[in-house]
Amino acid sequence: LGPAARPAVNGLAGASEGKGSSCPSTLSSLTPRGRLSSYAHLYSYDGDAYDAYGFRQTSGPCTPVRKAAALEALGPSSPRGASAVATMLLSEVRQAQQAQAQLRWERQSAEWFRALSQAQAGSDAPTPTDLLRRDERWASLVALGVPLELRPLAWAEFSGANRLRAQVGQTNGAGGGSYSPYYASLLARLGEAEAEDVQQIEIDLPRTFPEHALFRDAATHGPLRRVLCAFALRDAKRGYTQSLNFIAAFLLLFVEEEAAFWILCAIVERMLPSHFAHGMVGVQVDNSVFDALARAQPRLARAM
């Protein structure tokens, strides 16, 4: 999961790659060149073996030729033939949905960069991160989704990860191409992590997105293992709880390793502190509220 393994977003490889890469210092360094990027441009492993999101494809694209071939080989009235055609039709629907999502993300990305450009034009904020920190206009844009090019910056700022880093004297980009001293010190002490936490992490690693190109075998588990073990060591009282592996893995699809660690810390420590604690009180409360809502709104419950 190093710089060579993570695909560049529309040529902006320097925006989030490297162990401790610094945040882009100007808006122009973030602006996509040409057509705005979308998920469809991120992954191209082993030809068509993986879809636009990096997950292994279960079926190829649906085409009239393939549908006709399936019917001819299996018979139009054959349950297997009908099933094969249904599978390909579903693939066709998914392709159309992906095309619609791509257009939506292109429009959303354009809105973000338009807003950032306007904010920068009337501000003395030196970096995009400063713009995000100083302006409150981003709430409506965040609700609609953060474009790929800005996720490393926006997630780190809005989650509170940057403030957590500042509390230990580590700012974005500290270390100049390597891990910051704080994160490096945690990695140097991974042997001190609780054996129970380490054992559970090792059990969960092969269960984490095994069909994804970046987590398909043991050789690719290093960054995820380090992030989870470092978190368990940072917060020894809380330790590791199941489902943190999926959050950390998802973050690693978009940001470099240490950034994923800090955003994970922000999610658990600042945003959902009672959800990832012993007893998971926050999860139980959420379930109770959801059950009460379902009882009070039966039509909504049926729709869900």
Tab-separated table of C-alpha atoms in Angstrom:
chain	number	residue	atom	x	y	z
A	1	LEU	CA	0.000	0.000	0.000
A	2	GLY	CA	2.905	2.331	-0.636
A	3	PRO	CA	2.974	5.090	-3.242
A	4	ALA	CA	3.516	2.606	-6.045
A	5	ALA	CA	0.506	0.521	-5.067
A	6	ARG	CA	-1.990	3.331	-4.620
A	7	PRO	CA	-3.250	4.689	-7.967
A	8	ALA	CA	-2.888	8.388	-8.553
A	9	VAL	CA	-6.054	10.424	-8.764
A	10	ASN	CA	-6.085	12.056	-12.169
A	11	GLY	CA	-2.348	12.547	-12.097
A	12	LEU	CA	-2.255	14.115	-8.637
A	13	ALA	CA	-0.004	11.481	-7.114
A	14	GLY	CA	1.614	13.933	-4.725
A	15	ALA	CA	-1.646	14.954	-3.083
A	16	SER	CA	-1.829	12.087	-0.626
A	17	GLU	CA	0.916	9.568	-1.265
A	18	GLY	CA	4.004	8.660	0.704
A	19	LYS	CA	4.341	7.714	4.347
A	20	GLY	CA	4.096	11.229	5.727
A	21	SER	CA	3.496	13.379	2.696
A	22	SER	CA	2.659	16.985	3.322
A	23	CYS	CA	-0.664	18.484	2.370
A	24	PRO	CA	-0.745	20.438	-0.891
A	25	SER	CA	0.101	24.064	-0.221
A	26	THR	CA	-2.009	25.627	-2.953
A	27	LEU	CA	-5.434	25.106	-4.441
A	28	SER	CA	-3.946	24.834	-7.926
A	29	SER	CA	-2.014	21.747	-6.856
A	30	LEU	CA	-5.340	20.068	-6.085
A	31	THR	CA	-7.369	21.124	-9.115
A	32	PRO	CA	-7.996	18.165	-11.446
A	33	ARG	CA	-6.510	18.365	-14.899
A	34	GLY	CA	-9.076	17.977	-17.648
A	35	ARG	CA	-12.104	15.824	-16.887
A	36	LEU	CA	-12.766	15.490	-13.169
A	37	SER	CA	-11.842	12.195	-11.597
A	38	SER	CA	-14.291	9.571	-10.399
A	39	TYR	CA	-14.111	6.132	-8.845
A	40	ALA	CA	-14.083	4.626	-12.321
A	41	HIS	CA	-10.535	5.908	-12.932
A	42	LEU	CA	-8.946	4.686	-9.715
A	43	TYR	CA	-8.297	0.996	-10.123
A	44	SER	CA	-6.959	-1.081	-13.003
A	45	TYR	CA	-5.522	-4.268	-11.530
A	46	ASP	CA	-5.155	-7.431	-13.631
A	47	GLY	CA	-7.118	-6.104	-16.565
A	48	ASP	CA	-10.844	-6.327	-15.878
A	49	ALA	CA	-10.479	-8.498	-12.766
A	50	TYR	CA	-11.499	-5.596	-10.508
A	51	ASP	CA	-14.335	-3.131	-10.792
A	52	ALA	CA	-14.169	0.665	-10.607
A	53	TYR	CA	-14.085	0.533	-6.804
A	54	GLY	CA	-11.180	-1.911	-6.604
A	55	PHE	CA	-13.303	-4.967	-5.732
A	56	ARG	CA	-13.073	-8.196	-7.677
A	57	GLN	CA	-15.735	-8.503	-10.362
A	58	THR	CA	-18.090	-11.456	-10.147
A	59	SER	CA	-19.352	-11.135	-13.714
A	60	GLY	CA	-18.330	-9.419	-16.900
A	61	PRO	CA	-20.175	-6.606	-18.659
A	62	CYS	CA	-23.603	-7.328	-20.068
A	63	THR	CA	-23.705	-7.173	-23.870
A	64	PRO	CA	-26.256	-8.401	-26.456
A	65	VAL	CA	-23.667	-10.903	-27.704
A	66	ARG	CA	-23.121	-12.377	-24.248
A	67	LYS	CA	-26.866	-12.584	-23.591
A	68	ALA	CA	-27.437	-14.360	-26.896
A	69	ALA	CA	-24.553	-16.736	-26.260
A	70	ALA	CA	-25.916	-17.618	-22.823
A	71	LEU	CA	-29.365	-18.368	-24.206
A	72	GLU	CA	-27.966	-20.416	-27.076
A	73	ALA	CA	-25.708	-22.450	-24.821
A	74	LEU	CA	-28.183	-23.063	-22.024
A	75	GLY	CA	-31.527	-22.803	-23.772
A	76	PRO	CA	-34.052	-19.957	-23.511
A	77	SER	CA	-36.280	-21.900	-21.141
A	78	SER	CA	-33.444	-23.255	-19.048
A	79	PRO	CA	-33.354	-21.982	-15.465
A	80	ARG	CA	-29.583	-21.695	-15.794
A	81	GLY	CA	-29.940	-19.705	-18.988
A	82	ALA	CA	-32.476	-17.355	-17.414
A	83	SER	CA	-30.260	-16.967	-14.376
A	84	ALA	CA	-27.229	-16.154	-16.522
A	85	VAL	CA	-29.149	-13.495	-18.435
A	86	ALA	CA	-30.539	-12.042	-15.196
A	87	THR	CA	-27.015	-11.790	-13.807
A	88	MET	CA	-25.798	-9.961	-16.890
A	89	LEU	CA	-28.816	-7.641	-16.852
A	90	LEU	CA	-27.993	-6.776	-13.252
A	91	SER	CA	-24.453	-6.007	-14.376
A	92	GLU	CA	-25.901	-3.735	-17.060
A	93	VAL	CA	-27.964	-1.872	-14.462
A	94	ARG	CA	-24.904	-1.456	-12.275
A	95	GLN	CA	-22.929	-0.048	-15.187
A	96	ALA	CA	-25.645	2.527	-15.781
A	97	GLN	CA	-25.693	3.410	-12.084
A	98	GLN	CA	-21.926	3.854	-12.090
A	99	ALA	CA	-22.173	6.183	-15.088
A	100	GLN	CA	-24.793	8.269	-13.267
A	101	ALA	CA	-22.666	8.337	-10.123
A	102	GLN	CA	-19.672	9.478	-12.155
A	103	LEU	CA	-21.601	12.423	-13.560
A	104	ARG	CA	-22.895	13.313	-10.110
A	105	TRP	CA	-19.378	13.283	-8.650
A	106	GLU	CA	-18.061	15.401	-11.493
A	107	ARG	CA	-20.716	18.036	-10.782
A	108	GLN	CA	-20.057	17.831	-7.034
A	109	SER	CA	-16.306	18.154	-7.515
A	110	ALA	CA	-16.833	21.211	-9.695
A	111	GLU	CA	-18.973	22.783	-6.948
A	112	TRP	CA	-16.271	22.172	-4.340
A	113	PHE	CA	-13.479	23.666	-6.422
A	114	ARG	CA	-15.670	26.618	-7.388
A	115	ALA	CA	-16.391	27.293	-3.701
A	116	LEU	CA	-12.729	26.888	-2.738
A	117	SER	CA	-11.620	29.219	-5.542
A	118	GLN	CA	-14.106	31.874	-4.452
A	119	ALA	CA	-13.063	31.520	-0.813
A	120	GLN	CA	-9.378	31.741	-1.665
A	121	ALA	CA	-9.919	34.815	-3.833
A	122	GLY	CA	-11.280	36.774	-0.874
A	123	SER	CA	-9.091	35.332	1.875
A	124	ASP	CA	-5.527	35.453	3.079
A	125	ALA	CA	-5.683	31.755	4.019
A	126	PRO	CA	-2.465	30.307	2.596
A	127	THR	CA	-3.555	26.681	2.064
A	128	PRO	CA	-6.715	24.723	1.214
A	129	THR	CA	-6.699	23.321	4.755
A	130	ASP	CA	-6.820	26.870	6.153
A	131	LEU	CA	-9.763	27.620	3.884
A	132	LEU	CA	-11.644	24.586	5.170
A	133	ARG	CA	-10.889	25.568	8.759
A	134	ARG	CA	-11.946	29.191	8.468
A	135	ASP	CA	-15.116	28.951	6.418
A	136	GLU	CA	-18.411	27.426	7.555
A	137	ARG	CA	-19.952	27.194	4.096
A	138	TRP	CA	-18.767	23.616	3.645
A	139	ALA	CA	-21.526	21.951	5.673
A	140	SER	CA	-23.958	21.724	2.745
A	141	LEU	CA	-21.239	20.490	0.405
A	142	VAL	CA	-20.065	17.839	2.869
A	143	ALA	CA	-23.649	16.591	3.154
A	144	LEU	CA	-23.620	15.907	-0.589
A	145	GLY	CA	-20.214	14.222	-0.551
A	146	VAL	CA	-16.530	15.154	-0.654
A	147	PRO	CA	-14.779	14.692	-4.023
A	148	LEU	CA	-11.842	12.317	-4.228
A	149	GLU	CA	-9.242	15.014	-4.700
A	150	LEU	CA	-10.200	16.717	-1.434
A	151	ARG	CA	-10.914	13.746	0.819
A	152	PRO	CA	-7.472	13.586	2.454
A	153	LEU	CA	-7.701	17.289	3.347
A	154	ALA	CA	-11.387	17.483	4.208
A	155	TRP	CA	-11.556	14.291	6.255
A	156	ALA	CA	-8.479	15.251	8.292
A	157	GLU	CA	-9.866	18.711	9.034
A	158	PHE	CA	-13.557	18.031	9.585
A	159	SER	CA	-13.027	14.876	11.634
A	160	GLY	CA	-10.757	16.676	14.080
A	161	ALA	CA	-7.714	14.587	13.123
A	162	ASN	CA	-5.625	17.713	12.524
A	163	ARG	CA	-6.398	18.945	16.040
A	164	LEU	CA	-5.406	15.585	17.533
A	165	ARG	CA	-2.097	15.761	15.681
A	166	ALA	CA	-1.549	19.299	16.953
A	167	GLN	CA	-2.093	18.167	20.540
A	168	VAL	CA	1.001	15.973	20.341
A	169	GLY	CA	2.968	18.537	18.366
A	170	GLN	CA	2.615	16.819	14.990
A	171	THR	CA	1.176	18.801	12.110
A	172	ASN	CA	0.332	17.612	8.610
A	173	GLY	CA	3.444	16.772	6.710
A	174	ALA	CA	5.700	16.563	9.749
A	175	GLY	CA	8.601	14.313	8.951
A	176	GLY	CA	9.056	15.370	5.318
A	177	GLY	CA	8.343	12.118	3.493
A	178	SER	CA	8.506	9.786	6.501
A	179	TYR	CA	6.364	9.042	9.537
A	180	SER	CA	6.008	11.786	12.133
A	181	PRO	CA	7.983	11.218	15.362
A	182	TYR	CA	4.816	10.416	17.320
A	183	TYR	CA	3.534	7.778	14.904
A	184	ALA	CA	7.029	6.370	14.439
A	185	SER	CA	7.353	5.986	18.217
A	186	LEU	CA	4.117	3.974	18.298
A	187	LEU	CA	5.348	1.722	15.503
A	188	ALA	CA	8.591	1.166	17.377
A	189	ARG	CA	6.574	-0.048	20.392
A	190	LEU	CA	4.127	-2.348	18.593
A	191	GLY	CA	5.603	-5.265	20.482
A	192	GLU	CA	4.111	-3.775	23.646
A	193	ALA	CA	0.529	-4.025	22.371
A	194	GLU	CA	-1.790	-6.295	24.320
A	195	ALA	CA	-1.578	-9.876	23.067
A	196	GLU	CA	-5.375	-10.124	22.978
A	197	ASP	CA	-5.611	-7.058	20.717
A	198	VAL	CA	-2.880	-8.318	18.401
A	199	GLN	CA	-4.482	-11.740	18.164
A	200	GLN	CA	-7.879	-10.286	17.254
A	201	ILE	CA	-6.324	-7.956	14.684
A	202	GLU	CA	-4.538	-10.882	13.031
A	203	ILE	CA	-7.843	-12.778	12.903
A	204	ASP	CA	-9.641	-9.810	11.337
A	205	LEU	CA	-7.009	-8.883	8.714
A	206	PRO	CA	-7.894	-11.629	6.190
A	207	ARG	CA	-11.592	-10.892	6.769
A	208	THR	CA	-11.205	-7.242	5.758
A	209	PHE	CA	-12.292	-6.646	2.162
A	210	PRO	CA	-10.610	-9.865	0.928
A	211	GLU	CA	-11.998	-9.245	-2.570
A	212	HIS	CA	-10.379	-5.819	-2.793
A	213	ALA	CA	-7.213	-5.379	-4.833
A	214	LEU	CA	-5.403	-3.636	-1.972
A	215	PHE	CA	-6.243	-6.258	0.670
A	216	ARG	CA	-6.294	-9.460	-1.352
A	217	ASP	CA	-3.468	-11.333	0.402
A	218	ALA	CA	-1.239	-11.284	3.480
A	219	ALA	CA	1.476	-9.339	1.663
A	220	THR	CA	-0.817	-6.277	1.473
A	221	HIS	CA	-1.891	-6.253	5.131
A	222	GLY	CA	1.100	-4.311	6.485
A	223	PRO	CA	-0.335	-0.766	6.557
A	224	LEU	CA	-3.676	-1.920	7.960
A	225	ARG	CA	-1.935	-3.998	10.642
A	226	ARG	CA	0.260	-1.060	11.660
A	227	VAL	CA	-2.633	1.396	11.851
A	228	LEU	CA	-4.754	-0.920	14.002
A	229	CYS	CA	-1.919	-1.970	16.308
A	230	ALA	CA	-0.757	1.636	16.714
A	231	PHE	CA	-4.290	2.678	17.629
A	232	ALA	CA	-4.594	-0.125	20.168
A	233	LEU	CA	-1.274	0.962	21.670
A	234	ARG	CA	-2.224	4.671	21.752
A	235	ASP	CA	-5.469	3.934	23.592
A	236	ALA	CA	-4.577	0.839	25.595
A	237	LYS	CA	-7.619	1.193	27.854
A	238	ARG	CA	-9.960	0.980	24.852
A	239	GLY	CA	-7.766	-1.321	22.824
A	240	TYR	CA	-8.952	-2.868	19.584
A	241	THR	CA	-12.597	-3.623	18.887
A	242	GLN	CA	-14.009	-5.418	15.887
A	243	SER	CA	-15.202	-3.262	12.969
A	244	LEU	CA	-12.305	-0.835	13.395
A	245	ASN	CA	-10.580	-2.892	10.711
A	246	PHE	CA	-13.183	-1.955	8.106
A	247	ILE	CA	-13.045	1.747	8.988
A	248	ALA	CA	-9.250	1.806	8.814
A	249	ALA	CA	-9.201	-0.172	5.557
A	250	PHE	CA	-11.686	2.195	3.949
A	251	LEU	CA	-9.587	5.175	4.994
A	252	LEU	CA	-6.484	3.555	3.489
A	253	LEU	CA	-8.190	3.501	0.107
A	254	PHE	CA	-8.017	7.300	0.031
A	255	VAL	CA	-5.298	8.557	2.376
A	256	GLU	CA	-1.761	7.613	3.335
A	257	GLU	CA	-1.070	5.385	6.302
A	258	GLU	CA	-0.447	7.911	9.068
A	259	ALA	CA	-3.378	10.071	7.967
A	260	ALA	CA	-5.604	6.996	8.204
A	261	PHE	CA	-4.338	6.446	11.766
A	262	TRP	CA	-5.186	9.999	12.853
A	263	ILE	CA	-8.612	10.025	11.210
A	264	LEU	CA	-9.379	6.682	12.863
A	265	CYS	CA	-8.369	8.201	16.216
A	266	ALA	CA	-10.649	11.178	15.569
A	267	ILE	CA	-13.613	8.964	14.679
A	268	VAL	CA	-13.237	6.800	17.777
A	269	GLU	CA	-12.073	9.366	20.325
A	270	ARG	CA	-13.980	12.482	19.245
A	271	MET	CA	-16.966	11.471	17.130
A	272	LEU	CA	-18.098	8.057	18.430
A	273	PRO	CA	-16.345	7.532	21.787
A	274	SER	CA	-19.025	5.248	23.248
A	275	HIS	CA	-19.437	3.121	20.109
A	276	PHE	CA	-15.993	1.516	20.283
A	277	ALA	CA	-15.716	0.951	24.013
A	278	HIS	CA	-16.322	-2.153	26.081
A	279	GLY	CA	-20.056	-2.740	26.129
A	280	MET	CA	-20.550	-0.559	23.015
A	281	VAL	CA	-23.130	1.595	24.785
A	282	GLY	CA	-23.352	3.979	21.840
A	283	VAL	CA	-24.314	1.175	19.475
A	284	GLN	CA	-26.991	-0.049	21.884
A	285	VAL	CA	-28.419	3.463	22.227
A	286	ASP	CA	-28.483	3.898	18.441
A	287	ASN	CA	-30.291	0.568	18.055
A	288	SER	CA	-32.857	1.549	20.699
A	289	VAL	CA	-33.486	4.906	19.018
A	290	PHE	CA	-33.842	3.203	15.651
A	291	ASP	CA	-36.318	0.671	17.082
A	292	ALA	CA	-38.341	3.479	18.673
A	293	LEU	CA	-38.371	5.369	15.378
A	294	ALA	CA	-39.511	2.254	13.515
A	295	ARG	CA	-42.389	1.767	15.976
A	296	ALA	CA	-43.400	5.417	15.728
A	297	GLN	CA	-43.116	5.496	11.914
A	298	PRO	CA	-44.287	2.111	10.581
A	299	ARG	CA	-44.380	3.329	6.965
A	300	LEU	CA	-40.755	4.403	7.232
A	301	ALA	CA	-39.874	1.045	8.823
A	302	ARG	CA	-41.533	-0.867	5.980
A	303	ALA	CA	-39.638	1.190	3.405
A	304	MET	CA	-36.354	0.348	5.092
